[in-house]
PDB file of C-alpha atoms in Angstrom:
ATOM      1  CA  UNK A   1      87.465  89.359  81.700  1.00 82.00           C
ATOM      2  CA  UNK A   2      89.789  92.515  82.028  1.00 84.00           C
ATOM      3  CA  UNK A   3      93.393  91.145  83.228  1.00 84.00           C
ATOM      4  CA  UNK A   4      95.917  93.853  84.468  1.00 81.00           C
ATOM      5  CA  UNK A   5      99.433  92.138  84.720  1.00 77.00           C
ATOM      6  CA  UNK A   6      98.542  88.913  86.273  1.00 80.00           C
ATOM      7  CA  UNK A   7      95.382  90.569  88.433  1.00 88.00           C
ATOM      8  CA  UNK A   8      92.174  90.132  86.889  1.00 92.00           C
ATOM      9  CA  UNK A   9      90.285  93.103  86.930  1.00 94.00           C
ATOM     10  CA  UNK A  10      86.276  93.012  89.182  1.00 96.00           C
ATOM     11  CA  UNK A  11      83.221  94.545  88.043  1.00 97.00           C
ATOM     12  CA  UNK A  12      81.698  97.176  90.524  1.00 97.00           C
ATOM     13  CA  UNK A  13      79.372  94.198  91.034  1.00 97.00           C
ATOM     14  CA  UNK A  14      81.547  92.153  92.304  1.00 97.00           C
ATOM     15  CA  UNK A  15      83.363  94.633  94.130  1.00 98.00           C
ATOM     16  CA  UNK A  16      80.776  95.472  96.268  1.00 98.00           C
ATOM     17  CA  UNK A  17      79.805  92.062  96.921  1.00 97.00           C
ATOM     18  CA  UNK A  18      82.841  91.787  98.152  1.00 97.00           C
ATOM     19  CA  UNK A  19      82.616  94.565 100.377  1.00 97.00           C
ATOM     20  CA  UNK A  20      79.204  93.389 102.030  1.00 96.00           C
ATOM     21  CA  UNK A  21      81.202  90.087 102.849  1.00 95.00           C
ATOM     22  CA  UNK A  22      83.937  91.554 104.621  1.00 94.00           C
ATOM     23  CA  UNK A  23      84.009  93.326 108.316  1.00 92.00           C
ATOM     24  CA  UNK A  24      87.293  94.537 108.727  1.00 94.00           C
ATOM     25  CA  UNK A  25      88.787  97.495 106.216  1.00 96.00           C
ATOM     26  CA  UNK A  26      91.039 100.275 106.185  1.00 96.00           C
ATOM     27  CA  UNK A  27      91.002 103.733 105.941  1.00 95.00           C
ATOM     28  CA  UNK A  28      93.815 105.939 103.821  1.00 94.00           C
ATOM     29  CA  UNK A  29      93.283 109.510 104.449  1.00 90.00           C
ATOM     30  CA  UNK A  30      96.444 112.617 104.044  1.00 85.00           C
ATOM     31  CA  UNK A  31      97.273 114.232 107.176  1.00 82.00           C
ATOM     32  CA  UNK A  32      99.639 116.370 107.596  1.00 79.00           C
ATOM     33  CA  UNK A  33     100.545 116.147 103.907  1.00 78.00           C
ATOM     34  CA  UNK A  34     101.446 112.586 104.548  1.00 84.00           C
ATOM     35  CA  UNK A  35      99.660 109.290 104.053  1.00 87.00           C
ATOM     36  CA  UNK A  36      97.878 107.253 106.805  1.00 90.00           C
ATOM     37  CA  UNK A  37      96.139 104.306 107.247  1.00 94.00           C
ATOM     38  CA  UNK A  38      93.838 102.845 109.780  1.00 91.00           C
ATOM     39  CA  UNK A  39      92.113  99.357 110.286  1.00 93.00           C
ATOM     40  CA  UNK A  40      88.258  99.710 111.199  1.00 93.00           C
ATOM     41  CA  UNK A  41      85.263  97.710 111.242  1.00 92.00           C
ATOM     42  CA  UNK A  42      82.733  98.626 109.150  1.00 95.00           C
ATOM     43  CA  UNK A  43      79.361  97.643 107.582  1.00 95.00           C
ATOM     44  CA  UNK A  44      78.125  98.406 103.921  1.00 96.00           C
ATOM     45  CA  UNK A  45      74.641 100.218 103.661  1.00 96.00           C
ATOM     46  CA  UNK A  46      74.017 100.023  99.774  1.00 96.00           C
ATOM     47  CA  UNK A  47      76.768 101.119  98.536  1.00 97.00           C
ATOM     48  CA  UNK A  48      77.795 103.439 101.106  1.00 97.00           C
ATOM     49  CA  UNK A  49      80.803 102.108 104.013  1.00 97.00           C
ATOM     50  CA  UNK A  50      79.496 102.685 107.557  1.00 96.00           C
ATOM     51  CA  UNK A  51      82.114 103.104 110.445  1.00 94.00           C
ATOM     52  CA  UNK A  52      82.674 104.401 113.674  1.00 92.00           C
ATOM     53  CA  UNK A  53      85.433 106.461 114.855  1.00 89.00           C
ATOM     54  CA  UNK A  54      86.651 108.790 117.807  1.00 85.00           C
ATOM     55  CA  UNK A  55      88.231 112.177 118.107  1.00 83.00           C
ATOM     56  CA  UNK A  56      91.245 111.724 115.264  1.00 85.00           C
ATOM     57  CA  UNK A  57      92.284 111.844 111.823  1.00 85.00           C
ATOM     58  CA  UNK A  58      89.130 109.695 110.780  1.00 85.00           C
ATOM     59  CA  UNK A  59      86.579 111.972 112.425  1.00 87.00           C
ATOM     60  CA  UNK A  60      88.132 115.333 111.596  1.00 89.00           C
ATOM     61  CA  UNK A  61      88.395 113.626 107.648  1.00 88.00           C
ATOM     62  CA  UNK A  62      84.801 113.521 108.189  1.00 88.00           C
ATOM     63  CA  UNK A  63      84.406 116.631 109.766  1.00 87.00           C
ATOM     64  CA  UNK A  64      86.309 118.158 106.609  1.00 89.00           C
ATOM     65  CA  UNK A  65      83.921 115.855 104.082  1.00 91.00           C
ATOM     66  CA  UNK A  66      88.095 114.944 103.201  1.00 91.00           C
ATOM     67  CA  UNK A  67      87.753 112.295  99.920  1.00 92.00           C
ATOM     68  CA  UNK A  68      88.985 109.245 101.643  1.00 94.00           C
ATOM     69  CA  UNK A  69      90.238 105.922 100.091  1.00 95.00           C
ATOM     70  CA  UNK A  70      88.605 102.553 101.595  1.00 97.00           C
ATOM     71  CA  UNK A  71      90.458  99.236 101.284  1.00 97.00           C
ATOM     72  CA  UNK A  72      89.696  95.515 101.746  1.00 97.00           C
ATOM     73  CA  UNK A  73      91.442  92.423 100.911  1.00 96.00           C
ATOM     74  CA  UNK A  74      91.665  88.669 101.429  1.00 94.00           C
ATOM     75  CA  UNK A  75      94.673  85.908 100.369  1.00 90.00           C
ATOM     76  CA  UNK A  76      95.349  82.821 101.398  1.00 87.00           C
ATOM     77  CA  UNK A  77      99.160  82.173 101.489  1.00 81.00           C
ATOM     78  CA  UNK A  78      98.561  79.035 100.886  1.00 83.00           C
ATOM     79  CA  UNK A  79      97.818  79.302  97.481  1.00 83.00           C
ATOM     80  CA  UNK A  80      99.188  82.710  96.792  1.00 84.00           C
ATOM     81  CA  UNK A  81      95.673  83.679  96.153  1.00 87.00           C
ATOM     82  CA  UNK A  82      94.051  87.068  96.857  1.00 92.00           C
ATOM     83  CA  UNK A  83      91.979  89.555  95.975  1.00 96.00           C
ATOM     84  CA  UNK A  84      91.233  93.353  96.986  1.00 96.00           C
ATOM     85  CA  UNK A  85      89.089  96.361  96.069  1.00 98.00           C
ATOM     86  CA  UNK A  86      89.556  99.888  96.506  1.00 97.00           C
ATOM     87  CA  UNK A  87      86.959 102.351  96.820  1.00 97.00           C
ATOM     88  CA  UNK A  88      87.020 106.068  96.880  1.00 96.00           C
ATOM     89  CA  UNK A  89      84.727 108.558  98.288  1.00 96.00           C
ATOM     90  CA  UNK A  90      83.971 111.596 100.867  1.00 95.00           C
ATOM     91  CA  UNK A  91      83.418 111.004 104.288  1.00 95.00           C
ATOM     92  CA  UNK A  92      80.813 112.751 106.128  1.00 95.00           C
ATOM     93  CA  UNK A  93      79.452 112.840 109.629  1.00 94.00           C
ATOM     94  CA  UNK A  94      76.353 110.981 109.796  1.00 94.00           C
ATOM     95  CA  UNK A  95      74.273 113.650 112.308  1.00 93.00           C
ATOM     96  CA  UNK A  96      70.703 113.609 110.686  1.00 94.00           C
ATOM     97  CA  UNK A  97      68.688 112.156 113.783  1.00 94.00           C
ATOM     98  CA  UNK A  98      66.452 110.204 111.276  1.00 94.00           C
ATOM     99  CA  UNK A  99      69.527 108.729 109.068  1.00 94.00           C
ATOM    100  CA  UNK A 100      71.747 108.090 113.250  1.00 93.00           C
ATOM    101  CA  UNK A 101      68.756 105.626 114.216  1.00 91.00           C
ATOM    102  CA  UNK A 102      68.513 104.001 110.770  1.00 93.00           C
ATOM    103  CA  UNK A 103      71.991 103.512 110.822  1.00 91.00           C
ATOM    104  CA  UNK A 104      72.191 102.371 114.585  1.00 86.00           C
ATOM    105  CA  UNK A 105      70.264  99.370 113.361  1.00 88.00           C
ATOM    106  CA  UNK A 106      73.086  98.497 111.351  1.00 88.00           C
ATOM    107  CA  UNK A 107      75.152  97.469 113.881  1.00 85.00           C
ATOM    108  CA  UNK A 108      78.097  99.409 113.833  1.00 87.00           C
ATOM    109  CA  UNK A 109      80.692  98.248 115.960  1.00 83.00           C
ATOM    110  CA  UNK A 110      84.321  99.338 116.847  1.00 82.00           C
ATOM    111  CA  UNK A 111      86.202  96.099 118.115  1.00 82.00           C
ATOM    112  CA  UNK A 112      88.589  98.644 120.442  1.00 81.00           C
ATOM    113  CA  UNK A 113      86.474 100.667 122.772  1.00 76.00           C
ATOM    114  CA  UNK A 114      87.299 104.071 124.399  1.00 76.00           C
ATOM    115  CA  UNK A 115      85.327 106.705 122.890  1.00 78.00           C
ATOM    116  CA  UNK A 116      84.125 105.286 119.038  1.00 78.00           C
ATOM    117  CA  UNK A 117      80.757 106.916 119.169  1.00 84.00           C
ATOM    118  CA  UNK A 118      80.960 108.988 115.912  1.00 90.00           C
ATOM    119  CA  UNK A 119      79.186 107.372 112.625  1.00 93.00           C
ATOM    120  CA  UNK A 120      81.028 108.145 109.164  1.00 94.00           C
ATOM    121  CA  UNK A 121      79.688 107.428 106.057  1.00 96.00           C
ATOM    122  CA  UNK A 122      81.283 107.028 102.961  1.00 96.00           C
ATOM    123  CA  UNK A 123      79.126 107.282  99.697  1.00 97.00           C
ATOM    124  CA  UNK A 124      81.236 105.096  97.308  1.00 98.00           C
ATOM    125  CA  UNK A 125      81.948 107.397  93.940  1.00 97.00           C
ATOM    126  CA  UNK A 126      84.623 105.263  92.705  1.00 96.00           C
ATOM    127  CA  UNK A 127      85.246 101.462  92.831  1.00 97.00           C
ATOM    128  CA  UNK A 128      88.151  98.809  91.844  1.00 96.00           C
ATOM    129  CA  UNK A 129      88.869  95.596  92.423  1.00 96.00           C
ATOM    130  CA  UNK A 130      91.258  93.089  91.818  1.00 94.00           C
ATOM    131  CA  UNK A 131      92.137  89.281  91.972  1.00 94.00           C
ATOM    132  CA  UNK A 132      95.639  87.305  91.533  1.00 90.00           C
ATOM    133  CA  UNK A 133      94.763  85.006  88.735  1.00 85.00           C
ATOM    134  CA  UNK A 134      96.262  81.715  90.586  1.00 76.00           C
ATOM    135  CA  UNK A 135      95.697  79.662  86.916  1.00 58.00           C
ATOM    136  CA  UNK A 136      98.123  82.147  85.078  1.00 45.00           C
ATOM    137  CA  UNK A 137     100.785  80.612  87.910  1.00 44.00           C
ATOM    138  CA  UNK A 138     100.715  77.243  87.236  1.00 41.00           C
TER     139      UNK A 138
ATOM    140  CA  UNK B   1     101.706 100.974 128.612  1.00 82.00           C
ATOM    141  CA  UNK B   2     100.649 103.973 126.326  1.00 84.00           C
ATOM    142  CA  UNK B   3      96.681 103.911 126.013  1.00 85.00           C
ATOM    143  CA  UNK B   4      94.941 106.036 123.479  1.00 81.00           C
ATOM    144  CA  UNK B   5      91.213 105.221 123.713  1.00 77.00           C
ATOM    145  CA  UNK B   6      90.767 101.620 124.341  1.00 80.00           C
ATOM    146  CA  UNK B   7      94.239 100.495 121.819  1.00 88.00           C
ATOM    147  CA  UNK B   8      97.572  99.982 123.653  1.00 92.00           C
ATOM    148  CA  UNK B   9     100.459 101.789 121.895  1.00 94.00           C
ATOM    149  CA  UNK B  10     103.076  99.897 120.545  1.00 96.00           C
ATOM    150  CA  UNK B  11     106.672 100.434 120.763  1.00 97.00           C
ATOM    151  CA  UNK B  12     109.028 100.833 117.851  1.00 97.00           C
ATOM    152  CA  UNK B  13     110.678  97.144 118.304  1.00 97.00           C
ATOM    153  CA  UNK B  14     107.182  95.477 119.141  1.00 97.00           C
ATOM    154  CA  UNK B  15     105.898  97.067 115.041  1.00 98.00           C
ATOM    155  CA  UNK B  16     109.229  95.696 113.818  1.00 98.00           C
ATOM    156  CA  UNK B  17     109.170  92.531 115.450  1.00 97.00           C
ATOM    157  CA  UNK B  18     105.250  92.246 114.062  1.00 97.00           C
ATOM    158  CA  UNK B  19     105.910  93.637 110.772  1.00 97.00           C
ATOM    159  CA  UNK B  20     108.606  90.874 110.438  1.00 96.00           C
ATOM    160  CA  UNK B  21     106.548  88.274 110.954  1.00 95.00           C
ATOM    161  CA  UNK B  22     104.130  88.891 108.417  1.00 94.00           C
ATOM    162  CA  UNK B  23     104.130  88.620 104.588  1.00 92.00           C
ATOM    163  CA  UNK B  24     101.387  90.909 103.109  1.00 94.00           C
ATOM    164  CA  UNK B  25     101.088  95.019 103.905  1.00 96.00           C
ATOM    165  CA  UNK B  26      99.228  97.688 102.292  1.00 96.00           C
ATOM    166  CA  UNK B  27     100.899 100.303 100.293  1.00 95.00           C
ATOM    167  CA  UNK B  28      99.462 103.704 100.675  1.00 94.00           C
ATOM    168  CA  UNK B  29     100.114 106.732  98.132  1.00 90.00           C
ATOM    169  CA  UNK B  30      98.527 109.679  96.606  1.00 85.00           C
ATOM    170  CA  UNK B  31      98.129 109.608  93.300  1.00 82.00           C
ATOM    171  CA  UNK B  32      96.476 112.690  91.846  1.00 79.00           C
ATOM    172  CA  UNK B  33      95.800 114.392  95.130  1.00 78.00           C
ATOM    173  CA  UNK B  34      93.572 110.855  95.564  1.00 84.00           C
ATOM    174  CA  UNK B  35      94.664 108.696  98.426  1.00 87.00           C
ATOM    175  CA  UNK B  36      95.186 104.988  96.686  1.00 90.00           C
ATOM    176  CA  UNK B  37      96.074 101.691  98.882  1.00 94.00           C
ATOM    177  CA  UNK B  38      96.932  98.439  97.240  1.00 91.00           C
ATOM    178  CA  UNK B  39      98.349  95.254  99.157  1.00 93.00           C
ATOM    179  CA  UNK B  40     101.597  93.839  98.314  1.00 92.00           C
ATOM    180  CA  UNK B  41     103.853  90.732  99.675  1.00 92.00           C
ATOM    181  CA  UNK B  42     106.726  92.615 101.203  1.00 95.00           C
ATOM    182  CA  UNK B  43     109.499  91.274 103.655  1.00 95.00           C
ATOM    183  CA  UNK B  44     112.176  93.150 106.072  1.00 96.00           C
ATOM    184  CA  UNK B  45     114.932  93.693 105.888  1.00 96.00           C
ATOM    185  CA  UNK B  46     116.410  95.476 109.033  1.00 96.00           C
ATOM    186  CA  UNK B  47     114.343  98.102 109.209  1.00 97.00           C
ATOM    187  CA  UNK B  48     113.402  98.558 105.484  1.00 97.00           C
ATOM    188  CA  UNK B  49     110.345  97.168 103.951  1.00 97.00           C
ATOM    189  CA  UNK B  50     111.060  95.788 100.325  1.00 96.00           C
ATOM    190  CA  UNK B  51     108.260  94.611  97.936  1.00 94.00           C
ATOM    191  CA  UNK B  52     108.352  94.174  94.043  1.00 91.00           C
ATOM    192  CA  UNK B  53     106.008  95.952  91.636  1.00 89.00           C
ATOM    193  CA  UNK B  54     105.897  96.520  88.231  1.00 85.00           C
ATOM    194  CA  UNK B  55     104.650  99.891  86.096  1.00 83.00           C
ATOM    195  CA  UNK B  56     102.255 101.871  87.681  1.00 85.00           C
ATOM    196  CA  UNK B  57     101.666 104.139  90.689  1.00 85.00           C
ATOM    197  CA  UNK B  58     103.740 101.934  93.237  1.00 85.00           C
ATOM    198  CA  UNK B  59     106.870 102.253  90.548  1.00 87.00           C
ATOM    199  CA  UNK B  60     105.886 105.996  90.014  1.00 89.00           C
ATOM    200  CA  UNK B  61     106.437 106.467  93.486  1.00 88.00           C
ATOM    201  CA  UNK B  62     109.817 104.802  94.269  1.00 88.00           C
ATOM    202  CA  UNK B  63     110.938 106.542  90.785  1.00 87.00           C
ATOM    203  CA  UNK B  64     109.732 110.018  92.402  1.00 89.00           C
ATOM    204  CA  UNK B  65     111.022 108.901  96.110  1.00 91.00           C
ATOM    205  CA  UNK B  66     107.554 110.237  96.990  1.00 91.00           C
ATOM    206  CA  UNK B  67     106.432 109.444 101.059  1.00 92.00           C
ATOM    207  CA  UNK B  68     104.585 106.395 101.409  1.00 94.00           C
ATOM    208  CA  UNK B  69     102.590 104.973 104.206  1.00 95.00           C
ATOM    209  CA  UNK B  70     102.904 101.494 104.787  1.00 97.00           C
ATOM    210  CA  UNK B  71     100.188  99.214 106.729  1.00 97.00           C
ATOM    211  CA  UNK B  72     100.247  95.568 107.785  1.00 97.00           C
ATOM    212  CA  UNK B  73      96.933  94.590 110.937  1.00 96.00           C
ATOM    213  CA  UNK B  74      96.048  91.255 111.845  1.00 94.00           C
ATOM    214  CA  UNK B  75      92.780  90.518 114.116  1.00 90.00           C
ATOM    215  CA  UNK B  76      90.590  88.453 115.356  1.00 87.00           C
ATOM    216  CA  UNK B  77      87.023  88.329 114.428  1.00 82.00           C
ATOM    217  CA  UNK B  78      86.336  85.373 117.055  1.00 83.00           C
ATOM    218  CA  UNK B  79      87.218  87.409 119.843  1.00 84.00           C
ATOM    219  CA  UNK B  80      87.502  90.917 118.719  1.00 84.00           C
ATOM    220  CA  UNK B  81      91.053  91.360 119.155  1.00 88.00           C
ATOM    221  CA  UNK B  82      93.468  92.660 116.436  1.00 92.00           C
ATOM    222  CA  UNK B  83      96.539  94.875 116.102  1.00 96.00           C
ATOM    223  CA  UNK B  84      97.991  96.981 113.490  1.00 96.00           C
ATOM    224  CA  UNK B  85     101.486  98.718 112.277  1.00 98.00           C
ATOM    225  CA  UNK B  86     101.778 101.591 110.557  1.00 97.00           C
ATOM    226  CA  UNK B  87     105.056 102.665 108.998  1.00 97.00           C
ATOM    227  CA  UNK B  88     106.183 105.662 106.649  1.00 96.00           C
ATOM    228  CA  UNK B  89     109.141 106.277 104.583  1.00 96.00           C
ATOM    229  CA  UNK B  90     110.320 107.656 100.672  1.00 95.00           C
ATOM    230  CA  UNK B  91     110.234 105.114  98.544  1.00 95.00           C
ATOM    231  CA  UNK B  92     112.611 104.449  96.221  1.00 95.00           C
ATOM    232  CA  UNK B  93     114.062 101.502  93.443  1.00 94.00           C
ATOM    233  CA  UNK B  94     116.496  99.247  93.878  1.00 94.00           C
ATOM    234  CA  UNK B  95     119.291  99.845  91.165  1.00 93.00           C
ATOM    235  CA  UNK B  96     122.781  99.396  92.604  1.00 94.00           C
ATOM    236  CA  UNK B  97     123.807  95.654  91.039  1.00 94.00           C
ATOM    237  CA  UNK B  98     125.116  94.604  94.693  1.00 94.00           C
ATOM    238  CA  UNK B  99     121.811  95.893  96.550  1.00 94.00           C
ATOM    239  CA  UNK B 100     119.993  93.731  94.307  1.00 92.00           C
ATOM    240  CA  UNK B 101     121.861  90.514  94.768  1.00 91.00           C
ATOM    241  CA  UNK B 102     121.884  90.846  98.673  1.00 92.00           C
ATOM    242  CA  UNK B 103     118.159  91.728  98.372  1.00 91.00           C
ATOM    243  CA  UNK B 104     117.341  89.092  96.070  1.00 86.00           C
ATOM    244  CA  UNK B 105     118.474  87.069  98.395  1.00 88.00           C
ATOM    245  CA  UNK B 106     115.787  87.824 100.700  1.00 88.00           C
ATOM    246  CA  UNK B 107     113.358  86.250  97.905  1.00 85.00           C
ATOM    247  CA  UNK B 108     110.680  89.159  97.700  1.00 87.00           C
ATOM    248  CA  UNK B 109     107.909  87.619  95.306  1.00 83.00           C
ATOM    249  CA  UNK B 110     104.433  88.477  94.432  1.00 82.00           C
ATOM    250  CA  UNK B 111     101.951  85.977  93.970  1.00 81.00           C
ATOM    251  CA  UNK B 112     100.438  87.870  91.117  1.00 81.00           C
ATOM    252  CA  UNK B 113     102.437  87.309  87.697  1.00 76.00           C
ATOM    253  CA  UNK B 114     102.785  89.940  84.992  1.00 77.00           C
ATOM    254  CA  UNK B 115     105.569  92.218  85.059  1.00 78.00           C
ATOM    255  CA  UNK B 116     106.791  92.809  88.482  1.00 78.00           C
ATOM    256  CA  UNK B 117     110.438  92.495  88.394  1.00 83.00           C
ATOM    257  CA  UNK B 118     111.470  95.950  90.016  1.00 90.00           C
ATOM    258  CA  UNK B 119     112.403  96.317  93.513  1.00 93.00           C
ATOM    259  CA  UNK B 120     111.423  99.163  96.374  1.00 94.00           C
ATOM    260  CA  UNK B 121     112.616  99.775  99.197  1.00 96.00           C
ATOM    261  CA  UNK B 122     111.472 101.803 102.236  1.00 97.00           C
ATOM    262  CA  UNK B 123     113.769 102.615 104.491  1.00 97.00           C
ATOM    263  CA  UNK B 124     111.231 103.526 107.534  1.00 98.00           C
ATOM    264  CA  UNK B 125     111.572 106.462 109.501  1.00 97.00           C
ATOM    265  CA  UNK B 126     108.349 106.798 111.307  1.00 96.00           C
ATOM    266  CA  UNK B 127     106.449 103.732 112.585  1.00 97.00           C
ATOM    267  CA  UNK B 128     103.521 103.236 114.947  1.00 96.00           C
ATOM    268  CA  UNK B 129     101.080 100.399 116.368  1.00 96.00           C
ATOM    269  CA  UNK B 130      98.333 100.022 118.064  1.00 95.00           C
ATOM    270  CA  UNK B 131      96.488  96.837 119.974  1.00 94.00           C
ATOM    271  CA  UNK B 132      92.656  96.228 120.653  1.00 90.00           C
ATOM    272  CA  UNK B 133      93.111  95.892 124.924  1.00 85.00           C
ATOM    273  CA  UNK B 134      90.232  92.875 124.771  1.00 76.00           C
ATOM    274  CA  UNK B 135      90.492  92.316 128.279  1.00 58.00           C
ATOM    275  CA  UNK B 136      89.342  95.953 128.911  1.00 46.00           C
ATOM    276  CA  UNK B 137      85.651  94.821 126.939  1.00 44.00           C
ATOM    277  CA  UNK B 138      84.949  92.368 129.552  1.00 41.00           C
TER     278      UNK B 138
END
């Protein structure tokens, strides 16, 4: 096991297994020469994160094929436990009629509506992960 | 209420009050022209955000008071709802002796061990929120 001050360190493995779990991650993109981040919902196909998104810094990142940064997490205060993984890549529209209805049956959903009808992808090209090693605490 | 496609627009006090009441956020750089996002356990204080860290690209940044982005969300999955905050300021350690007494005070941790003994703060000077409206998906 690889251990990083405290965090263990995941396999890609076990990163994206993580990924496939989850349903809620973020998006960091630059705009403007500053940082930004965004909540979406999302859905892993292999290992490439699915979203949608409107007219906006997400789409025109797209648009751009921008290299993006992908985030998910999970803790439990409880037990100061937690673990995330980061993944890197560069976002495309998905347009390709065949690759939109393959997609579709994914299941791509935006929780907020208004006008979310875009499909990103994001081929994953580099992957971390990381989890608080609780036993190291006590 | 500000709408912008289907999430309500928070303002400034309603992403302070929120971002008070929480205990983890996501800390948003570039590092390498590559956008990087890693969660941290941060707290308030007024209206700066203070989290510990140890070496790497979160110290980096406070050493180089380089722009962060700063992102706490909470939601739902049971009913679709969720909100999120996202604040941006330069980053920058905590050195002066009586800043760090009155900050330890506050009694910033982070569940991880290791080395994480140095202090940032981020004053913020740009902050923003949006809501899911749920009621408008019915």
């Amino acid at each position: 096991m690889m251990v990083d001050e405290g965090l263990e360190l995941l396999e890609d493995d076990d990163c994206f297994e993580l990924l496939s779990l989850q349903s809620i991650g973020r998006v960091a993109l630059t705009m403007g020469a500053l940082p930004v981040v965004f909540p979406v919902n999302y859905k892993l196909d292999g290992r490439t994160i699915v979203f949608r998104t409107g007219p906006g810094a997400k789409l025109a990142a797209a648009a751009n094929r921008a290299v993006i940064a992908f985030e998910v997490d999970e803790s439990d205060p409880a037990v100061h436990s937690g673990w995330s993984v980061l993944a890197l890549g560069v976002a495309s529209l998905v347009d390709d009629p065949g690759e939109l209805e393959r997609l579709d049956r994914l299941e791509v959903s935006a929780w907020a509506g208004g006008n979310r009808q875009s499909l990103v992808k994001v081929p994953v090209e580099m992957i971390s992960g990381r989890r608080i090693l609780t036993s190291e605490r006590e």
